[in-house]
PDB file of C-alpha atoms in Angstrom:
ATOM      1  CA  UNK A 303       1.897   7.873  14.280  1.00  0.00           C
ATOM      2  CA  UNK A 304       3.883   5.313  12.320  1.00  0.00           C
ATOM      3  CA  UNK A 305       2.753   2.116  13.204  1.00  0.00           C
ATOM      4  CA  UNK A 306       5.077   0.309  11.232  1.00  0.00           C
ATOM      5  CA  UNK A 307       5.290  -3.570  11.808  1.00  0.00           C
ATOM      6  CA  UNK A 308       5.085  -4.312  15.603  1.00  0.00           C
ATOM      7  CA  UNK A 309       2.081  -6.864  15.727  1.00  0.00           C
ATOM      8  CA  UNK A 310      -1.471  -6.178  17.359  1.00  0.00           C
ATOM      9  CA  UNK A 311      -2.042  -2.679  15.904  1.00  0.00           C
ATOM     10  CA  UNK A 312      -5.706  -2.352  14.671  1.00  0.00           C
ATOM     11  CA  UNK A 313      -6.875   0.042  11.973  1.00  0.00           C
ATOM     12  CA  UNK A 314      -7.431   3.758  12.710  1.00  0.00           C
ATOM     13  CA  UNK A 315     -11.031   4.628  11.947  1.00  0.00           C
ATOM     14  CA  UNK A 316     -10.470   6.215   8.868  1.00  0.00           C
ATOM     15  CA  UNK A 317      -9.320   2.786   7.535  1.00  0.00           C
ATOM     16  CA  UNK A 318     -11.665   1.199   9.552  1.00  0.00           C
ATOM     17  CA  UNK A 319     -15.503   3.254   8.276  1.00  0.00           C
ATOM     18  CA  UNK A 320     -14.602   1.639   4.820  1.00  0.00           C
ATOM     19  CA  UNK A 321     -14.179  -1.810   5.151  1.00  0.00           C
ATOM     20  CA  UNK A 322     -17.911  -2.850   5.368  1.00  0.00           C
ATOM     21  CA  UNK A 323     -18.804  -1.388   2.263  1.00  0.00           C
ATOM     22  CA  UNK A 324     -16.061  -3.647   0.421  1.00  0.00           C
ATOM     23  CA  UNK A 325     -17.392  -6.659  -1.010  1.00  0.00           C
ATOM     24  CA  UNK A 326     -19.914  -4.569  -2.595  1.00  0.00           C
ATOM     25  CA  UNK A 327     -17.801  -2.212  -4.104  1.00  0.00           C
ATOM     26  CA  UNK A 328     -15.925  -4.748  -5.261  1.00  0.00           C
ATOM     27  CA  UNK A 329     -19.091  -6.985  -6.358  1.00  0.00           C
ATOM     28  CA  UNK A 330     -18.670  -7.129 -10.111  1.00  0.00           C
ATOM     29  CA  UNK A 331     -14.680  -8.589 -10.135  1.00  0.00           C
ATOM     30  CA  UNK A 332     -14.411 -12.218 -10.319  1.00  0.00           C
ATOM     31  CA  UNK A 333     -11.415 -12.014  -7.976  1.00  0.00           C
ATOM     32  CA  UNK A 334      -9.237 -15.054  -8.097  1.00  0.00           C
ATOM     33  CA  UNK A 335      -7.256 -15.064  -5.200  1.00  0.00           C
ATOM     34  CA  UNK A 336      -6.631 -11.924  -2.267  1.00  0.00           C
ATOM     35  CA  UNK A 337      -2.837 -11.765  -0.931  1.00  0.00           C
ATOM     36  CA  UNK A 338      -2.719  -9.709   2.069  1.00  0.00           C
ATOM     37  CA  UNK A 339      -0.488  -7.787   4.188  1.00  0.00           C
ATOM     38  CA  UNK A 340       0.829 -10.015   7.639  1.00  0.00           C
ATOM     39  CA  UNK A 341      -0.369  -7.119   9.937  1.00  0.00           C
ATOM     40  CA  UNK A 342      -3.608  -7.426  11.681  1.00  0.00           C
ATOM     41  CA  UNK A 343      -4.867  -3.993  10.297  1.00  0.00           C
ATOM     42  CA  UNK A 344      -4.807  -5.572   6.641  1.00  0.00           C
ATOM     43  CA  UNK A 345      -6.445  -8.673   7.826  1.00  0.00           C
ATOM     44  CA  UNK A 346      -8.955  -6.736   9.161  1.00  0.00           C
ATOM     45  CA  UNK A 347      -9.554  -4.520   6.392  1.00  0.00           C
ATOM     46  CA  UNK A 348     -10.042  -7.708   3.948  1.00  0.00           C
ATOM     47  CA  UNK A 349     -12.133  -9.784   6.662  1.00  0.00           C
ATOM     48  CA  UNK A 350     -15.578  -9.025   5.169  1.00  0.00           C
ATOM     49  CA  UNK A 351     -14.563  -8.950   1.788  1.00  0.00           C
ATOM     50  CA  UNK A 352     -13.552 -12.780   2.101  1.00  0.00           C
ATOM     51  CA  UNK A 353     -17.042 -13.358   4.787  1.00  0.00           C
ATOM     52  CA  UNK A 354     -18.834 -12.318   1.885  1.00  0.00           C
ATOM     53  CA  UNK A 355     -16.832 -14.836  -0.587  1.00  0.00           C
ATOM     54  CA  UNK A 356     -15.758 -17.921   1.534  1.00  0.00           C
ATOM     55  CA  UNK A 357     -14.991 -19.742  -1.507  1.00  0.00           C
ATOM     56  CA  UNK A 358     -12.188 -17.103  -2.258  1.00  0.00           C
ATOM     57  CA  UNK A 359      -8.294 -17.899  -0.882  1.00  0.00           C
ATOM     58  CA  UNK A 360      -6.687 -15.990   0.854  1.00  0.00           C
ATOM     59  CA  UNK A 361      -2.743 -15.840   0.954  1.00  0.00           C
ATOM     60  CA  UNK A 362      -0.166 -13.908   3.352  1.00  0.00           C
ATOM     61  CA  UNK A 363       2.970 -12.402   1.846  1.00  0.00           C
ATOM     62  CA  UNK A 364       5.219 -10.534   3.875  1.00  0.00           C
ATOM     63  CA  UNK A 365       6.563  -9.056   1.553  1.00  0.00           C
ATOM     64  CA  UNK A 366       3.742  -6.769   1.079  1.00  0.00           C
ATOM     65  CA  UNK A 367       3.848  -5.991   5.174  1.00  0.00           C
ATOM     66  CA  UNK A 368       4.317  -2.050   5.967  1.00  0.00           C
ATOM     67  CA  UNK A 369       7.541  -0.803   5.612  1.00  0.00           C
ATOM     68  CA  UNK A 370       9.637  -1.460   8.466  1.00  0.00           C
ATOM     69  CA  UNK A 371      10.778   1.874  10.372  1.00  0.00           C
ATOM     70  CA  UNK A 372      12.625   0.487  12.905  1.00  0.00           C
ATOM     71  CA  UNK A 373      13.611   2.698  15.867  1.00  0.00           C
ATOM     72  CA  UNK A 374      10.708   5.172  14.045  1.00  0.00           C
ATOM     73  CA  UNK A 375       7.981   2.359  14.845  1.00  0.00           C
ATOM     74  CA  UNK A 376       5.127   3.682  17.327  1.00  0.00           C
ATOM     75  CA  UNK A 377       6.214   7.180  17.261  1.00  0.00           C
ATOM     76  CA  UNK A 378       4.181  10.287  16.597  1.00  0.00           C
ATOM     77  CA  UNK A 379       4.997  12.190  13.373  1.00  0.00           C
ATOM     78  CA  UNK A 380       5.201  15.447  15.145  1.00  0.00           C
ATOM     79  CA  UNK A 381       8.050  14.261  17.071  1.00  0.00           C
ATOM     80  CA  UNK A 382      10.046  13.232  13.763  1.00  0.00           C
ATOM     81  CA  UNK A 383       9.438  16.300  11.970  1.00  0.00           C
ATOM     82  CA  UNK A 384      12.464  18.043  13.526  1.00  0.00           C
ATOM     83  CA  UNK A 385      14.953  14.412  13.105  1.00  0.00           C
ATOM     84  CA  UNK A 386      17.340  15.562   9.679  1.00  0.00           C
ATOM     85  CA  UNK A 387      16.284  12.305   7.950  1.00  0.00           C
ATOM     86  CA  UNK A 388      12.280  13.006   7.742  1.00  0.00           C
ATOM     87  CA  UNK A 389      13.645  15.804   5.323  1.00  0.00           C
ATOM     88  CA  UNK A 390      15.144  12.942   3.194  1.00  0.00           C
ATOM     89  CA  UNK A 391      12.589  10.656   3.118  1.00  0.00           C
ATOM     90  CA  UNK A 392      10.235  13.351   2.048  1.00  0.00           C
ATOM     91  CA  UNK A 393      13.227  14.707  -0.720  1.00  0.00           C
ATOM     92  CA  UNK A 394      15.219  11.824  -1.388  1.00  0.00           C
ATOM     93  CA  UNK A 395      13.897   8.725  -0.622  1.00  0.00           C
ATOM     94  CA  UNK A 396      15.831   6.314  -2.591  1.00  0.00           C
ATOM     95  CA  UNK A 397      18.456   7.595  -0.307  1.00  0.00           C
ATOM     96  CA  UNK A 398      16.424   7.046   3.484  1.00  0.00           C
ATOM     97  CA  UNK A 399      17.268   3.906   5.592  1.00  0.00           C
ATOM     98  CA  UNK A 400      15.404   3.871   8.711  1.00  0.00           C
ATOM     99  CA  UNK A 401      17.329   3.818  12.059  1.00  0.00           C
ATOM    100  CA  UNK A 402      16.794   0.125  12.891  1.00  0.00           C
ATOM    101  CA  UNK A 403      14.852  -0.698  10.173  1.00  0.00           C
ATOM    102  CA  UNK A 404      14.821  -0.948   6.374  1.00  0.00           C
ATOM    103  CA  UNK A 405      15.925   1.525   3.264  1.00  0.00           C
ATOM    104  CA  UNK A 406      12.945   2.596   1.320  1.00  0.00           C
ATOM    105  CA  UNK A 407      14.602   1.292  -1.675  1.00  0.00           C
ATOM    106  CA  UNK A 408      14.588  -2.113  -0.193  1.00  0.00           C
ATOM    107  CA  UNK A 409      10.378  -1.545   0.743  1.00  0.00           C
ATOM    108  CA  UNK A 410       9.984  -0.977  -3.202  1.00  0.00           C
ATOM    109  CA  UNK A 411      11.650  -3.885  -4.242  1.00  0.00           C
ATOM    110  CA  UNK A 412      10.505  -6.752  -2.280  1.00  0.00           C
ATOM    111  CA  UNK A 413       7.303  -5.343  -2.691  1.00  0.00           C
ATOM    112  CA  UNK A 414       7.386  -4.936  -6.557  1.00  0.00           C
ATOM    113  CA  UNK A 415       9.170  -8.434  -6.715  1.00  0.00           C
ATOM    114  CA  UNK A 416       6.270  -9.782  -4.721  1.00  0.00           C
ATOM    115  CA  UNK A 417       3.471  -8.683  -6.988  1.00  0.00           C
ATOM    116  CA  UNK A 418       5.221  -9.777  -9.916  1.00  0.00           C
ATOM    117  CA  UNK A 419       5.386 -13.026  -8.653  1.00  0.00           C
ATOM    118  CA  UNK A 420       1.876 -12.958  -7.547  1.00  0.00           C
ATOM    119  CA  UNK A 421       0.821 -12.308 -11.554  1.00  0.00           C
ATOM    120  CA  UNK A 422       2.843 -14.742 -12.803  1.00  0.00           C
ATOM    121  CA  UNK A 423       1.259 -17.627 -10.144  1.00  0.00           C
ATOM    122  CA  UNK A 424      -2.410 -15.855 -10.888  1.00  0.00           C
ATOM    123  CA  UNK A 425      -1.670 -15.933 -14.824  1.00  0.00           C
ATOM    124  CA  UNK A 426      -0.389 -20.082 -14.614  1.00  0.00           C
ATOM    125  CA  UNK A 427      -3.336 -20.805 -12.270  1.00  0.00           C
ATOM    126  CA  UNK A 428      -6.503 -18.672 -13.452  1.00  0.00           C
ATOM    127  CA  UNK A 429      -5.365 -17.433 -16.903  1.00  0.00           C
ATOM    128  CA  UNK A 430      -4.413 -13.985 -18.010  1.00  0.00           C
ATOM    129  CA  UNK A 431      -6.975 -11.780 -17.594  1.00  0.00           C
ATOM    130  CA  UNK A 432      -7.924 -12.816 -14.208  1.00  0.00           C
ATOM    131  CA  UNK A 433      -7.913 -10.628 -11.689  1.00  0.00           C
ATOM    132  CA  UNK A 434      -6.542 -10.687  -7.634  1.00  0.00           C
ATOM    133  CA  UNK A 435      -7.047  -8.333  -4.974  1.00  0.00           C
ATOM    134  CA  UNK A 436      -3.889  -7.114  -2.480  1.00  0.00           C
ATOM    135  CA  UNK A 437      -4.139  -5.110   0.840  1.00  0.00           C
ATOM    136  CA  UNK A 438      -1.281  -3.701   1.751  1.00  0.00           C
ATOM    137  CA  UNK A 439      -0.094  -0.041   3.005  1.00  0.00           C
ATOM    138  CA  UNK A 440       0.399   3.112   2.374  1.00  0.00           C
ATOM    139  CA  UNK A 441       4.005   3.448   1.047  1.00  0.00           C
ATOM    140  CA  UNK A 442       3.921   0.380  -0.485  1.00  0.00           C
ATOM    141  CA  UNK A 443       1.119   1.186  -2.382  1.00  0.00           C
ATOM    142  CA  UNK A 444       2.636   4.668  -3.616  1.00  0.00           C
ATOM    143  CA  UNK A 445       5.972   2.509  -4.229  1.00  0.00           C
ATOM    144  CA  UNK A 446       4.028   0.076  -6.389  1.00  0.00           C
ATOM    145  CA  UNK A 447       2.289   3.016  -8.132  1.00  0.00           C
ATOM    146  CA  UNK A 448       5.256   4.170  -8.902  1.00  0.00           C
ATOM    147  CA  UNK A 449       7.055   1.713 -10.178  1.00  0.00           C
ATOM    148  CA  UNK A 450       4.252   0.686 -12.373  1.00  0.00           C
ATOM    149  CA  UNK A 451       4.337   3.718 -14.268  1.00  0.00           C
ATOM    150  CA  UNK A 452       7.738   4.326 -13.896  1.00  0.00           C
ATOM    151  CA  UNK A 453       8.145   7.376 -11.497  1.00  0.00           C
ATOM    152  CA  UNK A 454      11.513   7.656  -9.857  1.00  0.00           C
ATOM    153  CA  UNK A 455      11.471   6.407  -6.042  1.00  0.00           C
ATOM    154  CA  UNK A 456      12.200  10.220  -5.321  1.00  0.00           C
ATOM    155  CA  UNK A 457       9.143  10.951  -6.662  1.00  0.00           C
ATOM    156  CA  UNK A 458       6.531   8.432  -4.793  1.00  0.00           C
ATOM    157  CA  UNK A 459       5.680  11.184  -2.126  1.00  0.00           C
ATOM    158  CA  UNK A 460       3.762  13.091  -4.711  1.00  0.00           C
ATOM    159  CA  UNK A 461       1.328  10.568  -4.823  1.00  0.00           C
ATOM    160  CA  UNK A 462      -1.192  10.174  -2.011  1.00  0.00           C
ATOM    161  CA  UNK A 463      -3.831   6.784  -1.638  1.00  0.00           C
ATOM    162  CA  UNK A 464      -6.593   7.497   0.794  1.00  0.00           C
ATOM    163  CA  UNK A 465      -7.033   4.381   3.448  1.00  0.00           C
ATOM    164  CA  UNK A 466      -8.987   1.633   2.356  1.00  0.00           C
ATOM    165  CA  UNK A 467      -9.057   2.908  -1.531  1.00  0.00           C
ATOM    166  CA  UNK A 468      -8.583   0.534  -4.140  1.00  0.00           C
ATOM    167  CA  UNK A 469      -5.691   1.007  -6.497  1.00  0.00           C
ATOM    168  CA  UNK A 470      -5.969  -1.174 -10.011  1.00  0.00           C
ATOM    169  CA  UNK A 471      -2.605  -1.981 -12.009  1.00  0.00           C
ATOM    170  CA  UNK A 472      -3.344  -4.012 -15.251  1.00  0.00           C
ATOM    171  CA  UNK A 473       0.030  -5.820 -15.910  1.00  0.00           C
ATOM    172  CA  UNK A 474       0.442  -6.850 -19.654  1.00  0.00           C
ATOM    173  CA  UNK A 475       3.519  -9.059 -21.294  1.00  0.00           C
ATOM    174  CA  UNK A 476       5.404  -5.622 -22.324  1.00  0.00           C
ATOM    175  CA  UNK A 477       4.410  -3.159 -19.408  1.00  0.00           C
ATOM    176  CA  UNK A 478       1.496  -1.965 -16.638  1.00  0.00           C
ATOM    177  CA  UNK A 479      -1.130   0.329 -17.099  1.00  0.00           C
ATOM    178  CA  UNK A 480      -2.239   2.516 -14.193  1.00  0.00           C
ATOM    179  CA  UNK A 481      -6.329   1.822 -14.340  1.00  0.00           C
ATOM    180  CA  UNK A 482      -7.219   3.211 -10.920  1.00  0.00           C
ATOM    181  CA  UNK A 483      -5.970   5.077  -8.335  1.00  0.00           C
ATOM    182  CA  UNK A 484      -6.956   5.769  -4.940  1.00  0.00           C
ATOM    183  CA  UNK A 485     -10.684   4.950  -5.247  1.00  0.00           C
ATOM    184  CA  UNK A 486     -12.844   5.403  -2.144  1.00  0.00           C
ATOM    185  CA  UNK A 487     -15.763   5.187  -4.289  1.00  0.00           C
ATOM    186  CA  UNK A 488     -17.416   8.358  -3.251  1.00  0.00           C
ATOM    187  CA  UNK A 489     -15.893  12.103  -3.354  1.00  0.00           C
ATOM    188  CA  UNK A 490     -15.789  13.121   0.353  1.00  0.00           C
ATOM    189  CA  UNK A 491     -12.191  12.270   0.939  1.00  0.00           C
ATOM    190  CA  UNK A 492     -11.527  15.486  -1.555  1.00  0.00           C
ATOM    191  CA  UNK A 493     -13.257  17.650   0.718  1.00  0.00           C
ATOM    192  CA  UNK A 494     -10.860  20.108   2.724  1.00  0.00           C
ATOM    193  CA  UNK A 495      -9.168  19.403   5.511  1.00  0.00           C
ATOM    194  CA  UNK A 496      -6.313  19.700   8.145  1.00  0.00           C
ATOM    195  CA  UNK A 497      -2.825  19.226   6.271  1.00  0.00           C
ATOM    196  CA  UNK A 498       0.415  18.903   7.846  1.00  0.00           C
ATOM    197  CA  UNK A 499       2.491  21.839   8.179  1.00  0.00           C
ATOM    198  CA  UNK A 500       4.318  22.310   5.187  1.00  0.00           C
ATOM    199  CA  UNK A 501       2.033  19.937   3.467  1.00  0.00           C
ATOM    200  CA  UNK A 502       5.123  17.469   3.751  1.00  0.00           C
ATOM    201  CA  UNK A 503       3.662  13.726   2.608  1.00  0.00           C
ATOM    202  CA  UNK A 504       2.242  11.118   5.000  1.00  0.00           C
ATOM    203  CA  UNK A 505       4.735   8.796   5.740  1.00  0.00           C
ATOM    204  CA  UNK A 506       3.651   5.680   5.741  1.00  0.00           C
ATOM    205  CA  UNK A 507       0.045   6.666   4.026  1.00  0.00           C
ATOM    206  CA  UNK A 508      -2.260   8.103   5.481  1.00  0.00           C
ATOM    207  CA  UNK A 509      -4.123   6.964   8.285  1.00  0.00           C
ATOM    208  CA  UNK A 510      -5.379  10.308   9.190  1.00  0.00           C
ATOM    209  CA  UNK A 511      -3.000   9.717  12.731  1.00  0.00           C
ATOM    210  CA  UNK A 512      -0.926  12.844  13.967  1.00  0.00           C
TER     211      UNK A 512
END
């Protein structure tokens, strides 16, 4: 299902099993600041991360929220698979604009304008090789990704970030380095399972939701 941005969704259990084991897995950073996500799932997700540290801040940025699918919002993927533009968001997505909702070039760029804010304020306020956590979603993650190492927007669907994995982008003065991607910090999310038909992407990540 896409749950897109309608307020009061939870995390599905695959996103959910996770979260506990944060703040250890994360342990060793001296994190400097955590921008989340408005939707409850990613406030959820980074609750015992910032239990564990209650000296840490923690910021909202909208900015980073899911994508916003519009008249797509709440309904199953199985349902979409037939609608002509799921074939365009999974083969042309610089070109899709959500019915009701947003473009996925628009997603990217908010979302890559918000992080480089984010450095810049982390840089003047903790210096420059401090590091900050963000919790955000699935495409906006795979749009970040992308960007970052400067994959074409048609090209973000070949990437694939398991829930609650951490992703780590070291931004320098000239250009980012991809330093992590789609750690779960164990090897069981490789292990075989049910695709999609057609092994089309997971729009919207992948929450393990039909």
């Amino acid at each position: 299902m896409l749950a897109g941005c309608p307020p009061g969704v939870a995390r599905h259990e695959r996103g959910a099993a996770p979260a506990p084991a944060l703040p250890g897995r994360l342990a060793d950073l001296p994190l400097a600041e955590v921008v989340t996500s408005p939707l409850q799932r990613c406030q959820e997700t980074v609750a015992p991360l910032l239990a564990a540290r209650p000296g840490l801040r923690s910021h909202t940025d909208d900015r980073i929220g899911e994508c916003h699918y519009g008249d797509w919002s709440g309904r199953k993927l199985a349902e979409l698979s037939d609608e002509p533009l799921m074939e365009v968001v999974q083969q042309h997505p610089s070109a899709a604009a959500f019915p009701g909702g947003e473009s996925m070039r628009a997603m990217q760029t908010r979302a890559a304008e918000a992080v480089r804010e984010w450095n810049a304020r982390v840089e003047r306020d903790h210096g420059a090789d401090a590091v900050y956590l963000m919790c955000s979603h699935g495409d906006i993650i795979k749009s970040l990704i992308a960007d970052a190492i400067g994959l074409h927007l048609d090209l973000f669907q070949r990437i694939s970030v398991e829930p609650c994995s951490v992703t780590a982008i070291r931004y320098t003065r000239l250009r980012p380095f991809l330093v992590r991607l789609g750690d779960t910090g164990d090897f069981g999310s490789l292990a075989p399972r049910e695709a999609p038909a057609g092994g089309d992407a997971a729009v919207g990540g992948d929450a393990g939701a039909p």
